[in-house]
GROMACS .gro file of C-alpha atoms in nm:
model
  318
    1MET     CA    1   1.856   0.147   2.436
    2SER     CA    2   1.830  -0.185   2.665
    3GLU     CA    3   1.987  -0.484   2.474
    4ARG     CA    4   1.818  -0.672   2.183
    5PRO     CA    5   1.873  -0.945   1.983
    6GLN     CA    6   1.911  -0.874   1.622
    7SER     CA    7   1.608  -0.915   1.345
    8LEU     CA    8   1.511  -0.705   1.051
    9LEU     CA    9   1.174  -0.527   0.913
   10LEU     CA   10   1.096  -0.479   0.618
   11LEU     CA   11   0.831  -0.260   0.542
   12ASP     CA   12   0.612  -0.246   0.190
   13THR     CA   13   0.592   0.130   0.176
   14ALA     CA   14   0.385   0.223  -0.070
   15SER     CA   15   0.113  -0.077   0.056
   16LEU     CA   16   0.127   0.076   0.421
   17TYR     CA   17   0.121   0.438   0.312
   18PHE     CA   18  -0.217   0.362   0.053
   19ARG     CA   19  -0.337   0.227   0.359
   20ALA     CA   20  -0.282   0.505   0.569
   21PHE     CA   21  -0.434   0.737   0.288
   22PHE     CA   22  -0.746   0.541   0.259
   23GLY     CA   23  -0.795   0.451   0.678
   24VAL     CA   24  -0.693   0.756   0.806
   25PRO     CA   25  -0.911   1.075   0.790
   26ASP     CA   26  -0.824   1.341   0.501
   27THR     CA   27  -0.922   1.580   0.747
   28ILE     CA   28  -0.552   1.518   0.949
   29THR     CA   29  -0.387   1.817   0.728
   30ALA     CA   30  -0.075   2.037   0.803
   31PRO     CA   31  -0.117   2.412   0.899
   32ASP     CA   32  -0.132   2.497   0.529
   33GLY     CA   33  -0.405   2.293   0.449
   34THR     CA   34  -0.264   2.013   0.302
   35PRO     CA   35  -0.315   1.684   0.353
   36VAL     CA   36  -0.079   1.468   0.572
   37ASN     CA   37  -0.295   1.127   0.670
   38ALA     CA   38  -0.094   0.956   0.491
   39VAL     CA   39   0.236   1.070   0.625
   40ARG     CA   40   0.102   1.041   0.995
   41GLY     CA   41  -0.051   0.702   0.915
   42LEU     CA   42   0.240   0.559   0.814
   43LEU     CA   43   0.416   0.682   1.086
   44ASP     CA   44   0.224   0.574   1.345
   45PHE     CA   45   0.213   0.202   1.188
   46LEU     CA   46   0.605   0.228   1.231
   47THR     CA   47   0.574   0.338   1.582
   48ARG     CA   48   0.344   0.031   1.649
   49LEU     CA   49   0.531  -0.220   1.433
   50ILE     CA   50   0.903  -0.151   1.549
   51GLY     CA   51   0.747  -0.102   1.952
   52GLN     CA   52   0.601  -0.400   1.893
   53TYR     CA   53   0.848  -0.618   1.734
   54ARG     CA   54   1.137  -0.448   1.858
   55PRO     CA   55   1.345  -0.519   1.520
   56THR     CA   56   1.722  -0.405   1.545
   57HIS     CA   57   1.720  -0.315   1.141
   58VAL     CA   58   1.445  -0.169   0.957
   59VAL     CA   59   1.386  -0.084   0.605
   60CYS     CA   60   1.144   0.113   0.402
   61CYS     CA   61   1.116  -0.039   0.118
   62TRP     CA   62   1.047   0.155  -0.215
   63ASP     CA   63   0.937   0.126  -0.540
   64ASN     CA   64   1.166   0.275  -0.772
   65ASP     CA   65   0.988   0.118  -1.074
   66TRP     CA   66   0.662  -0.005  -0.989
   67ARG     CA   67   0.573  -0.168  -1.336
   68PRO     CA   68   0.894  -0.251  -1.439
   69GLN     CA   69   0.898  -0.274  -1.814
   70TRP     CA   70   1.076  -0.619  -1.816
   71ARG     CA   71   0.816  -0.747  -1.642
   72VAL     CA   72   0.574  -0.611  -1.934
   73ASP     CA   73   0.789  -0.712  -2.171
   74LEU     CA   74   0.714  -1.056  -2.026
   75LEU     CA   75   0.358  -0.992  -1.976
   76PRO     CA   76   0.194  -0.716  -2.130
   77SER     CA   77  -0.138  -0.692  -1.913
   78TYR     CA   78   0.119  -0.695  -1.588
   79LYS     CA   79  -0.090  -0.424  -1.361
   80GLY     CA   80  -0.222  -0.264  -1.706
   81HIS     CA   81  -0.515  -0.193  -1.557
   82ARG     CA   82  -0.350   0.064  -1.284
   83VAL     CA   83  -0.147   0.295  -1.561
   84VAL     CA   84  -0.274   0.638  -1.603
   85GLU     CA   85   0.023   0.733  -1.846
   86GLU     CA   86   0.269   0.553  -2.038
   87VAL     CA   87   0.603   0.674  -2.064
   88ALA     CA   88   0.821   0.614  -2.327
   89GLY     CA   89   1.169   0.448  -2.181
   90GLY     CA   90   1.068   0.476  -1.881
   91SER     CA   91   0.865   0.389  -1.584
   92ASP     CA   92   0.498   0.447  -1.617
   93VAL     CA   93   0.253   0.646  -1.442
   94GLU     CA   94   0.028   0.489  -1.166
   95GLU     CA   95  -0.261   0.554  -1.077
   96VAL     CA   96  -0.222   0.742  -0.716
   97PRO     CA   97  -0.491   0.985  -0.543
   98ASP     CA   98  -0.322   1.340  -0.610
   99PRO     CA   99  -0.393   1.409  -0.192
  100LEU     CA  100  -0.221   1.128  -0.192
  101ALA     CA  101   0.063   1.197  -0.464
  102ILE     CA  102   0.202   1.490  -0.275
  103GLN     CA  103   0.262   1.338   0.048
  104VAL     CA  104   0.449   1.044  -0.072
  105PRO     CA  105   0.802   1.318  -0.113
  106VAL     CA  106   0.711   1.431   0.297
  107ILE     CA  107   0.696   1.053   0.374
  108ALA     CA  108   1.071   1.048   0.206
  109GLU     CA  109   1.188   1.339   0.383
  110THR     CA  110   1.094   1.260   0.723
  111LEU     CA  111   1.209   0.894   0.729
  112ALA     CA  112   1.590   1.044   0.602
  113ALA     CA  113   1.548   1.295   0.836
  114LEU     CA  114   1.458   1.029   1.112
  115GLY     CA  115   1.748   0.853   1.026
  116ILE     CA  116   1.500   0.462   0.883
  117ALA     CA  117   1.648   0.359   0.617
  118VAL     CA  118   1.447   0.366   0.242
  119VAL     CA  119   1.584   0.168  -0.033
  120GLY     CA  120   1.463   0.126  -0.372
  121ALA     CA  121   1.635  -0.032  -0.680
  122ASP     CA  122   1.620   0.110  -1.057
  123GLY     CA  123   1.381  -0.131  -1.296
  124TYR     CA  124   1.286  -0.278  -0.980
  125GLU     CA  125   0.954  -0.304  -0.725
  126ALA     CA  126   0.991  -0.290  -0.350
  127ASP     CA  127   0.858  -0.633  -0.375
  128ASP     CA  128   1.192  -0.751  -0.550
  129VAL     CA  129   1.387  -0.530  -0.294
  130ILE     CA  130   1.256  -0.704   0.032
  131GLY     CA  131   1.285  -1.038  -0.139
  132THR     CA  132   1.658  -0.927  -0.167
  133LEU     CA  133   1.720  -0.806   0.196
  134ALA     CA  134   1.493  -1.088   0.307
  135THR     CA  135   1.745  -1.347   0.137
  136GLY     CA  136   2.034  -1.430   0.364
  137ALA     CA  137   1.980  -1.181   0.605
  138GLY     CA  138   2.114  -1.337   0.844
  139MET     CA  139   1.863  -1.286   1.121
  140PRO     CA  140   1.495  -1.366   1.159
  141VAL     CA  141   1.310  -1.119   0.933
  142ASN     CA  142   0.933  -0.996   0.931
  143VAL     CA  143   0.849  -0.897   0.596
  144VAL     CA  144   0.509  -0.647   0.656
  145THR     CA  145   0.272  -0.629   0.344
  146GLY     CA  146  -0.100  -0.626   0.233
  147ASP     CA  147   0.054  -0.815  -0.130
  148ARG     CA  148  -0.008  -1.209  -0.084
  149ASP     CA  149   0.262  -1.190  -0.376
  150LEU     CA  150   0.522  -1.225  -0.111
  151PHE     CA  151   0.382  -1.510   0.079
  152GLN     CA  152   0.666  -1.687  -0.127
  153LEU     CA  153   0.905  -1.547   0.056
  154VAL     CA  154   0.803  -1.742   0.408
  155ASP     CA  155   1.039  -1.964   0.555
  156ASP     CA  156   1.074  -2.087   0.906
  157HIS     CA  157   1.394  -2.263   0.831
  158ALA     CA  158   1.569  -1.974   0.647
  159ALA     CA  159   1.968  -1.941   0.792
  160GLY     CA  160   1.998  -1.692   1.067
  161GLY     CA  161   1.618  -1.709   1.142
  162PRO     CA  162   1.283  -1.708   0.981
  163VAL     CA  163   1.153  -1.557   0.767
  164ARG     CA  164   0.766  -1.426   0.814
  165VAL     CA  165   0.504  -1.221   0.658
  166LEU     CA  166   0.285  -0.981   0.884
  167TYR     CA  167  -0.011  -0.949   0.633
  168THR     CA  168  -0.194  -0.633   0.719
  169ALA     CA  169  -0.507  -0.697   0.474
  170ARG     CA  170  -0.719  -0.636   0.822
  171GLY     CA  171  -0.528  -0.364   0.945
  172VAL     CA  172  -0.158  -0.272   1.043
  173GLY     CA  173  -0.314  -0.317   1.429
  174ARG     CA  174  -0.491  -0.670   1.328
  175HIS     CA  175  -0.229  -0.821   1.086
  176GLU     CA  176  -0.141  -1.157   1.031
  177VAL     CA  177   0.124  -1.426   1.133
  178LEU     CA  178   0.217  -1.578   0.809
  179THR     CA  179   0.417  -1.890   0.880
  180ASP     CA  180   0.465  -2.201   0.671
  181ALA     CA  181   0.217  -2.376   0.867
  182VAL     CA  182  -0.002  -2.056   0.837
  183VAL     CA  183   0.054  -2.070   0.426
  184GLN     CA  184  -0.011  -2.427   0.413
  185GLU     CA  185  -0.340  -2.443   0.589
  186LYS     CA  186  -0.464  -2.115   0.429
  187TYR     CA  187  -0.376  -2.191   0.076
  188GLY     CA  188  -0.302  -2.587   0.072
  189VAL     CA  189   0.057  -2.544  -0.077
  190PRO     CA  190   0.351  -2.462   0.156
  191ALA     CA  191   0.514  -2.124   0.067
  192ASN     CA  192   0.768  -2.220  -0.137
  193ARG     CA  193   0.537  -2.288  -0.382
  194TYR     CA  194   0.317  -2.010  -0.337
  195ALA     CA  195   0.469  -1.822  -0.663
  196ASP     CA  196   0.364  -2.161  -0.860
  197PHE     CA  197   0.042  -2.124  -0.676
  198ALA     CA  198  -0.072  -1.793  -0.772
  199THR     CA  199   0.052  -1.842  -1.124
  200LEU     CA  200  -0.217  -2.114  -1.201
  201ARG     CA  201  -0.428  -1.942  -0.978
  202GLY     CA  202  -0.418  -1.569  -1.149
  203ASP     CA  203  -0.444  -1.229  -0.958
  204THR     CA  204  -0.656  -0.959  -1.108
  205SER     CA  205  -0.495  -0.697  -0.887
  206ASP     CA  206  -0.183  -0.782  -1.089
  207GLY     CA  207  -0.320  -0.868  -1.427
  208LEU     CA  208  -0.266  -1.227  -1.432
  209PRO     CA  209  -0.478  -1.436  -1.575
  210GLY     CA  210  -0.415  -1.752  -1.473
  211VAL     CA  211  -0.533  -2.057  -1.621
  212LYS     CA  212  -0.890  -2.021  -1.683
  213GLY     CA  213  -1.116  -2.221  -1.492
  214VAL     CA  214  -0.836  -2.295  -1.174
  215GLY     CA  215  -0.931  -2.126  -0.846
  216ASP     CA  216  -0.763  -2.162  -0.514
  217LYS     CA  217  -0.873  -2.521  -0.442
  218THR     CA  218  -0.779  -2.649  -0.763
  219ALA     CA  219  -0.458  -2.476  -0.800
  220ALA     CA  220  -0.368  -2.638  -0.437
  221SER     CA  221  -0.473  -3.034  -0.584
  222LEU     CA  222  -0.252  -2.985  -0.909
  223LEU     CA  223   0.053  -2.898  -0.695
  224SER     CA  224  -0.016  -3.125  -0.428
  225SER     CA  225  -0.033  -3.421  -0.690
  226TYR     CA  226   0.244  -3.281  -0.909
  227GLY     CA  227   0.479  -3.108  -0.717
  228ASP     CA  228   0.514  -2.782  -0.905
  229LEU     CA  229   0.449  -2.597  -1.139
  230ALA     CA  230   0.677  -2.803  -1.390
  231GLY     CA  231   0.529  -3.101  -1.274
  232VAL     CA  232   0.141  -2.983  -1.310
  233ARG     CA  233   0.236  -2.888  -1.740
  234ALA     CA  234   0.459  -3.192  -1.809
  235ALA     CA  235   0.127  -3.392  -1.690
  236ALA     CA  236  -0.088  -3.208  -1.875
  237ALA     CA  237   0.131  -3.280  -2.181
  238ASP     CA  238   0.140  -3.626  -2.079
  239PRO     CA  239  -0.186  -3.861  -2.212
  240ALA     CA  240  -0.095  -4.142  -1.982
  241THR     CA  241  -0.173  -3.885  -1.647
  242PRO     CA  242  -0.485  -3.956  -1.456
  243LEU     CA  243  -0.528  -3.563  -1.534
  244ALA     CA  244  -0.858  -3.512  -1.618
  245ALA     CA  245  -0.935  -3.399  -2.019
  246GLY     CA  246  -1.103  -3.089  -1.917
  247MET     CA  247  -0.813  -2.968  -1.717
  248ARG     CA  248  -0.532  -3.058  -1.959
  249ALA     CA  249  -0.666  -2.901  -2.197
  250LYS     CA  250  -0.695  -2.562  -1.986
  251ILE     CA  251  -0.337  -2.572  -1.872
  252ASN     CA  252  -0.245  -2.649  -2.248
  253ALA     CA  253  -0.417  -2.399  -2.394
  254ALA     CA  254  -0.286  -2.136  -2.153
  255GLY     CA  255   0.102  -2.251  -2.228
  256ASP     CA  256   0.217  -1.908  -2.366
  257TYR     CA  257   0.123  -1.773  -2.047
  258LEU     CA  258   0.257  -2.048  -1.794
  259ASP     CA  259   0.630  -1.985  -2.014
  260VAL     CA  260   0.646  -1.659  -1.898
  261ALA     CA  261   0.421  -1.594  -1.557
  262PRO     CA  262   0.664  -1.767  -1.318
  263GLN     CA  263   0.938  -1.497  -1.430
  264VAL     CA  264   0.678  -1.219  -1.364
  265VAL     CA  265   0.565  -1.418  -1.062
  266ALA     CA  266   0.875  -1.472  -0.880
  267VAL     CA  267   1.019  -1.221  -0.646
  268VAL     CA  268   1.388  -1.128  -0.727
  269ARG     CA  269   1.629  -1.180  -0.468
  270ASP     CA  270   1.978  -1.090  -0.598
  271ILE     CA  271   1.968  -0.688  -0.654
  272ASP     CA  272   2.307  -0.520  -0.609
  273LEU     CA  273   2.194  -0.293  -0.371
  274GLY     CA  274   2.520  -0.189  -0.281
  275GLU     CA  275   2.620  -0.113   0.129
  276VAL     CA  276   2.362   0.007   0.298
  277ASP     CA  277   2.322   0.090   0.680
  278LEU     CA  278   1.968  -0.111   0.759
  279ARG     CA  279   2.024  -0.050   1.176
  280LEU     CA  280   1.777   0.087   1.367
  281PRO     CA  281   1.844   0.482   1.462
  282GLY     CA  282   1.884   0.408   1.822
  283THR     CA  283   2.031   0.137   1.880
  284ALA     CA  284   2.400   0.237   1.816
  285ASP     CA  285   2.628   0.545   1.918
  286ASP     CA  286   2.686   0.577   1.578
  287ARG     CA  287   2.329   0.591   1.507
  288PRO     CA  288   2.135   0.901   1.670
  289ALA     CA  289   1.747   0.935   1.663
  290PRO     CA  290   1.663   1.091   1.487
  291ALA     CA  291   1.974   1.152   1.229
  292ASP     CA  292   1.922   1.479   1.154
  293SER     CA  293   1.755   1.660   1.436
  294THR     CA  294   1.737   2.049   1.252
  295ARG     CA  295   1.565   1.887   0.936
  296LEU     CA  296   1.382   1.716   1.138
  297ASP     CA  297   1.204   1.973   1.363
  298ALA     CA  298   1.150   2.212   1.021
  299LEU     CA  299   0.950   1.921   0.882
  300THR     CA  300   0.742   1.882   1.177
  301GLN     CA  301   0.662   2.255   1.172
  302ARG     CA  302   0.575   2.265   0.820
  303TRP     CA  303   0.392   1.993   0.793
  304GLY     CA  304   0.247   1.923   1.157
  305ILE     CA  305   0.364   1.603   1.238
  306GLY     CA  306   0.498   1.636   1.558
  307SER     CA  307   0.278   1.459   1.777
  308SER     CA  308   0.376   1.103   1.538
  309VAL     CA  309   0.695   1.185   1.506
  310GLU     CA  310   0.722   1.195   1.921
  311ARG     CA  311   0.554   0.883   2.003
  312LEU     CA  312   0.800   0.698   1.704
  313LEU     CA  313   1.097   0.873   1.850
  314GLU     CA  314   1.021   0.743   2.212
  315VAL     CA  315   1.023   0.383   2.063
  316LEU     CA  316   1.309   0.401   1.914
  317ARG     CA  317   1.476   0.546   2.206
  318ASP     CA  318   1.319   0.260   2.428
   0.00000   0.00000   0.00000
Protein backbone atom coordinates (compact mmCIF):
# COMPACT_ATOMS: atom_id res chain seq x y z
CA MET A 1 0.00 0.00 0.00
CA SER A 2 1.27 3.46 -0.89
CA GLU A 3 2.16 5.78 1.97
CA ARG A 4 -0.68 8.08 3.01
CA PRO A 5 -1.08 10.74 5.72
CA GLN A 6 -2.92 9.64 8.85
CA SER A 7 -6.66 10.25 9.00
CA LEU A 8 -9.62 8.66 10.75
CA LEU A 9 -12.94 7.66 9.18
CA LEU A 10 -15.76 7.13 11.70
CA LEU A 11 -18.96 5.50 10.50
CA ASP A 12 -22.38 5.80 12.12
CA THR A 13 -22.92 2.17 11.17
CA ALA A 14 -26.65 1.83 11.84
CA SER A 15 -27.35 5.00 9.86
CA LEU A 16 -25.54 3.43 6.91
CA TYR A 17 -26.99 -0.07 7.06
CA PHE A 18 -30.52 1.35 7.33
CA ARG A 19 -29.77 3.46 4.26
CA ALA A 20 -28.38 0.42 2.46
CA PHE A 21 -31.41 -1.70 3.39
CA PHE A 22 -33.89 0.82 2.01
CA GLY A 23 -31.73 1.86 -0.94
CA VAL A 24 -30.51 -1.49 -2.32
CA PRO A 25 -33.10 -3.78 -3.92
CA ASP A 26 -34.33 -6.60 -1.67
CA THR A 27 -33.83 -8.95 -4.61
CA ILE A 28 -30.17 -9.06 -3.53
CA THR A 29 -30.16 -12.35 -1.63
CA ALA A 30 -27.87 -15.10 -0.39
CA PRO A 31 -27.89 -18.53 -2.08
CA ASP A 32 -30.52 -19.68 0.42
CA GLY A 33 -32.76 -16.69 -0.35
CA THR A 34 -31.91 -14.66 2.78
CA PRO A 35 -31.82 -10.92 2.03
CA VAL A 36 -28.29 -9.46 2.05
CA ASN A 37 -29.01 -6.05 0.52
CA ALA A 38 -27.94 -4.22 3.70
CA VAL A 39 -24.75 -6.28 3.95
CA ARG A 40 -23.82 -5.68 0.33
CA GLY A 41 -24.82 -2.03 0.49
CA LEU A 42 -22.76 -1.30 3.59
CA LEU A 43 -19.68 -3.00 2.14
CA ASP A 44 -20.08 -0.99 -1.06
CA PHE A 45 -20.42 2.22 0.97
CA LEU A 46 -17.16 1.36 2.74
CA THR A 47 -15.45 0.73 -0.58
CA ARG A 48 -16.56 4.09 -1.94
CA LEU A 49 -15.61 6.06 1.17
CA ILE A 50 -12.23 4.39 1.74
CA GLY A 51 -11.38 4.77 -1.93
CA GLN A 52 -12.33 8.44 -1.93
CA TYR A 53 -10.80 9.54 1.38
CA ARG A 54 -7.98 6.99 1.79
CA PRO A 55 -8.00 6.92 5.60
CA THR A 56 -5.39 5.07 7.62
CA HIS A 57 -7.82 4.39 10.49
CA VAL A 58 -11.46 3.30 10.18
CA VAL A 59 -14.08 2.49 12.81
CA CYS A 60 -17.59 1.18 12.35
CA CYS A 61 -19.19 2.70 15.46
CA TRP A 62 -21.94 0.59 16.98
CA ASP A 63 -25.12 1.22 18.95
CA ASN A 64 -24.64 -1.06 21.96
CA ASP A 65 -27.63 0.83 23.34
CA TRP A 66 -29.62 2.85 20.82
CA ARG A 67 -31.77 4.45 23.58
CA PRO A 68 -29.67 4.68 26.76
CA GLN A 69 -31.68 4.61 29.96
CA TRP A 70 -29.87 7.64 31.36
CA ARG A 71 -31.13 9.72 28.44
CA VAL A 72 -34.67 8.34 28.86
CA ASP A 73 -34.56 9.12 32.59
CA LEU A 74 -33.79 12.74 31.71
CA LEU A 75 -36.33 12.96 28.86
CA PRO A 76 -38.86 10.09 28.70
CA SER A 77 -39.95 11.03 25.16
CA TYR A 78 -36.45 10.43 23.81
CA LYS A 79 -36.82 8.12 20.78
CA GLY A 80 -39.98 6.79 22.40
CA HIS A 81 -41.87 6.48 19.11
CA ARG A 82 -39.32 3.93 17.84
CA VAL A 83 -39.79 1.48 20.72
CA VAL A 84 -41.60 -1.76 19.91
CA GLU A 85 -40.84 -3.51 23.20
CA GLU A 86 -39.77 -2.12 26.55
CA VAL A 87 -37.18 -4.19 28.42
CA ALA A 88 -36.97 -3.64 32.18
CA GLY A 89 -33.35 -3.25 33.23
CA GLY A 90 -32.14 -3.65 29.65
CA SER A 91 -32.13 -1.98 26.26
CA ASP A 92 -35.56 -1.36 24.73
CA VAL A 93 -36.18 -3.04 21.38
CA GLU A 94 -36.07 -0.67 18.40
CA GLU A 95 -38.39 -0.98 15.44
CA VAL A 96 -36.25 -2.67 12.80
CA PRO A 97 -37.64 -4.49 9.76
CA ASP A 98 -37.17 -8.26 10.16
CA PRO A 99 -35.27 -8.61 6.85
CA LEU A 100 -32.76 -6.04 8.16
CA ALA A 101 -32.52 -7.43 11.70
CA ILE A 102 -31.28 -10.79 10.40
CA GLN A 103 -28.52 -9.04 8.43
CA VAL A 104 -27.01 -7.04 11.29
CA PRO A 105 -25.08 -10.01 12.80
CA VAL A 106 -23.79 -10.86 9.30
CA ILE A 107 -22.50 -7.30 8.96
CA ALA A 108 -20.70 -7.54 12.29
CA GLU A 109 -19.14 -10.93 11.45
CA THR A 110 -18.00 -9.75 8.03
CA LEU A 111 -16.40 -6.58 9.39
CA ALA A 112 -14.57 -8.65 12.02
CA ALA A 113 -13.24 -11.06 9.40
CA LEU A 114 -12.10 -8.16 7.26
CA GLY A 115 -10.32 -6.66 10.27
CA ILE A 116 -12.24 -3.37 10.30
CA ALA A 117 -12.70 -2.16 13.87
CA VAL A 118 -16.23 -2.30 15.28
CA VAL A 119 -16.51 -0.28 18.48
CA GLY A 120 -19.48 0.12 20.80
CA ALA A 121 -19.90 0.90 24.49
CA ASP A 122 -22.56 -0.47 26.83
CA GLY A 123 -24.99 2.24 27.86
CA TYR A 124 -24.08 4.49 24.95
CA GLU A 125 -25.09 5.14 21.37
CA ALA A 126 -22.82 5.07 18.35
CA ASP A 127 -22.96 8.89 18.39
CA ASP A 128 -21.20 8.85 21.76
CA VAL A 129 -18.54 6.45 20.52
CA ILE A 130 -18.00 8.74 17.53
CA GLY A 131 -17.78 11.78 19.80
CA THR A 132 -15.20 10.08 22.01
CA LEU A 133 -13.04 8.88 19.12
CA ALA A 134 -13.26 12.19 17.25
CA THR A 135 -12.25 14.22 20.30
CA GLY A 136 -8.49 14.37 20.63
CA ALA A 137 -7.94 11.94 17.74
CA GLY A 138 -4.64 13.61 16.87
CA MET A 139 -5.38 13.41 13.15
CA PRO A 140 -8.01 14.68 10.69
CA VAL A 141 -11.40 13.02 11.19
CA ASN A 142 -14.31 12.41 8.82
CA VAL A 143 -17.59 11.34 10.43
CA VAL A 144 -20.03 9.57 8.09
CA THR A 145 -23.66 9.88 9.15
CA GLY A 146 -27.18 10.82 8.18
CA ASP A 147 -27.77 12.18 11.70
CA ARG A 148 -27.67 15.96 12.13
CA ASP A 149 -26.94 15.60 15.86
CA LEU A 150 -23.32 14.93 14.96
CA PHE A 151 -22.91 18.37 13.39
CA GLN A 152 -21.93 19.50 16.89
CA LEU A 153 -18.61 17.68 16.41
CA VAL A 154 -17.52 19.74 13.39
CA ASP A 155 -14.33 21.62 14.24
CA ASP A 156 -12.04 23.10 11.61
CA HIS A 157 -9.42 23.92 14.23
CA ALA A 158 -9.21 20.68 16.24
CA ALA A 159 -5.73 19.76 17.40
CA GLY A 160 -4.30 17.23 14.98
CA GLY A 161 -6.55 18.22 12.12
CA PRO A 162 -10.14 19.19 11.28
CA VAL A 163 -13.20 17.18 12.24
CA ARG A 164 -15.73 17.16 9.40
CA VAL A 165 -19.07 15.44 8.90
CA LEU A 166 -19.81 13.63 5.63
CA TYR A 167 -23.59 14.01 5.67
CA THR A 168 -25.38 11.29 3.72
CA ALA A 169 -28.95 12.62 3.62
CA ARG A 170 -28.85 12.67 -0.21
CA GLY A 171 -26.97 9.39 -0.41
CA VAL A 172 -23.45 8.19 0.26
CA GLY A 173 -22.40 8.94 -3.31
CA ARG A 174 -23.78 12.48 -3.04
CA HIS A 175 -22.76 13.23 0.53
CA GLU A 176 -22.20 16.78 1.71
CA VAL A 177 -18.97 17.75 3.48
CA LEU A 178 -19.75 19.88 6.53
CA THR A 179 -17.14 22.29 7.83
CA ASP A 180 -17.58 25.17 10.29
CA ALA A 181 -18.40 27.50 7.42
CA VAL A 182 -21.02 25.15 5.96
CA VAL A 183 -22.79 24.68 9.30
CA GLN A 184 -22.81 28.46 9.81
CA GLU A 185 -24.19 29.06 6.32
CA LYS A 186 -26.88 26.36 6.52
CA TYR A 187 -28.13 26.98 10.05
CA GLY A 188 -26.93 30.44 11.04
CA VAL A 189 -24.99 29.15 14.05
CA PRO A 190 -21.39 28.01 14.55
CA ALA A 191 -20.92 24.26 14.85
CA ASN A 192 -20.02 24.53 18.54
CA ARG A 193 -23.49 25.98 19.15
CA TYR A 194 -25.32 23.39 17.06
CA ALA A 195 -26.36 21.35 20.13
CA ASP A 196 -27.97 24.47 21.65
CA PHE A 197 -29.67 25.14 18.31
CA ALA A 198 -31.02 21.57 18.15
CA THR A 199 -32.24 21.77 21.74
CA LEU A 200 -34.22 24.95 21.08
CA ARG A 201 -35.62 23.79 17.75
CA GLY A 202 -36.32 20.22 18.81
CA ASP A 203 -36.27 17.11 16.65
CA THR A 204 -39.36 14.94 16.22
CA SER A 205 -37.27 12.05 14.90
CA ASP A 206 -35.58 11.83 18.31
CA GLY A 207 -38.60 12.73 20.41
CA LEU A 208 -37.23 16.16 21.34
CA PRO A 209 -40.15 18.59 21.61
CA GLY A 210 -38.05 21.75 21.53
CA VAL A 211 -39.43 25.11 22.60
CA LYS A 212 -42.95 25.63 21.26
CA GLY A 213 -42.94 28.04 18.34
CA VAL A 214 -39.17 27.99 17.86
CA GLY A 215 -37.94 26.77 14.48
CA ASP A 216 -34.59 26.97 12.75
CA LYS A 217 -34.60 30.71 12.07
CA THR A 218 -35.82 31.70 15.52
CA ALA A 219 -33.34 29.39 17.25
CA ALA A 220 -30.48 30.82 15.19
CA SER A 221 -31.63 34.38 15.90
CA LEU A 222 -31.84 33.77 19.65
CA LEU A 223 -28.35 32.27 19.75
CA SER A 224 -26.96 35.08 17.61
CA SER A 225 -28.41 37.62 20.04
CA TYR A 226 -27.59 35.91 23.33
CA GLY A 227 -24.60 33.67 22.58
CA ASP A 228 -25.66 30.28 23.87
CA LEU A 229 -28.57 28.46 25.49
CA ALA A 230 -27.66 29.73 28.94
CA GLY A 231 -27.65 33.27 27.56
CA VAL A 232 -31.04 32.77 25.93
CA ARG A 233 -32.54 31.49 29.18
CA ALA A 234 -30.98 34.32 31.15
CA ALA A 235 -32.46 36.84 28.71
CA ALA A 236 -35.89 35.24 29.06
CA ALA A 237 -35.64 35.46 32.83
CA ASP A 238 -34.63 39.15 32.81
CA PRO A 239 -37.51 41.55 32.11
CA ALA A 240 -35.01 44.25 31.21
CA THR A 241 -33.84 42.48 28.04
CA PRO A 242 -35.44 43.42 24.70
CA LEU A 243 -36.77 39.88 24.13
CA ALA A 244 -40.37 39.93 22.89
CA ALA A 245 -42.92 39.08 25.56
CA GLY A 246 -44.35 36.13 23.64
CA MET A 247 -40.95 34.54 23.09
CA ARG A 248 -39.97 35.21 26.70
CA ALA A 249 -43.08 33.34 27.84
CA LYS A 250 -42.39 30.38 25.52
CA ILE A 251 -38.80 29.97 26.70
CA ASN A 252 -39.77 30.21 30.35
CA ALA A 253 -42.63 27.76 29.87
CA ALA A 254 -40.14 25.24 28.44
CA GLY A 255 -37.94 25.49 31.53
CA ASP A 256 -38.32 21.86 32.62
CA TYR A 257 -37.42 20.64 29.14
CA LEU A 258 -34.47 23.04 28.84
CA ASP A 259 -33.14 21.85 32.21
CA VAL A 260 -32.54 18.34 30.87
CA ALA A 261 -32.44 18.47 27.07
CA PRO A 262 -28.87 19.79 26.72
CA GLN A 263 -27.49 16.69 28.42
CA VAL A 264 -29.63 14.46 26.19
CA VAL A 265 -28.58 16.23 22.99
CA ALA A 266 -24.88 16.57 23.79
CA VAL A 267 -22.72 13.82 22.34
CA VAL A 268 -20.59 12.16 25.03
CA ARG A 269 -16.88 12.64 24.35
CA ASP A 270 -15.13 10.82 27.18
CA ILE A 271 -16.19 7.14 27.20
CA ASP A 272 -13.53 4.70 28.35
CA LEU A 273 -13.25 2.53 25.24
CA GLY A 274 -10.09 0.70 26.31
CA GLU A 275 -7.34 -0.11 23.86
CA VAL A 276 -8.67 -0.60 20.33
CA ASP A 277 -6.57 -0.92 17.16
CA LEU A 278 -8.25 1.47 14.74
CA ARG A 279 -5.78 1.01 11.90
CA LEU A 280 -7.23 0.02 8.58
CA PRO A 281 -6.38 -3.51 7.36
CA GLY A 282 -3.58 -3.40 4.81
CA THR A 283 -1.87 -0.32 6.25
CA ALA A 284 0.89 -2.26 7.99
CA ASP A 285 2.49 -5.69 7.91
CA ASP A 286 0.72 -6.63 11.14
CA ARG A 287 -2.66 -5.50 9.72
CA PRO A 288 -3.29 -7.88 6.81
CA ALA A 289 -6.31 -7.48 4.57
CA PRO A 290 -8.35 -9.46 5.38
CA ALA A 291 -7.62 -10.22 9.01
CA ASP A 292 -9.14 -13.72 8.83
CA SER A 293 -9.26 -15.00 5.25
CA THR A 294 -10.64 -18.42 6.22
CA ARG A 295 -13.56 -16.92 8.08
CA LEU A 296 -14.15 -14.34 5.36
CA ASP A 297 -14.20 -17.03 2.65
CA ALA A 298 -16.83 -18.96 4.60
CA LEU A 299 -18.97 -15.85 5.02
CA THR A 300 -18.74 -14.83 1.37
CA GLN A 301 -19.76 -18.29 0.23
CA ARG A 302 -22.62 -18.64 2.68
CA TRP A 303 -24.08 -15.19 2.04
CA GLY A 304 -23.14 -14.65 -1.60
CA ILE A 305 -21.35 -11.35 -0.94
CA GLY A 306 -18.12 -12.17 -2.75
CA SER A 307 -18.20 -9.36 -5.32
CA SER A 308 -18.73 -6.67 -2.66
CA VAL A 309 -16.01 -8.15 -0.47
CA GLU A 310 -13.55 -8.31 -3.38
CA ARG A 311 -14.15 -4.67 -4.29
CA LEU A 312 -13.53 -3.65 -0.69
CA LEU A 313 -10.37 -5.77 -0.41
CA GLU A 314 -9.07 -4.13 -3.58
CA VAL A 315 -9.21 -0.65 -2.03
CA LEU A 316 -7.80 -1.95 1.27
CA ARG A 317 -4.77 -3.31 -0.55
CA ASP A 318 -4.29 -0.25 -2.75
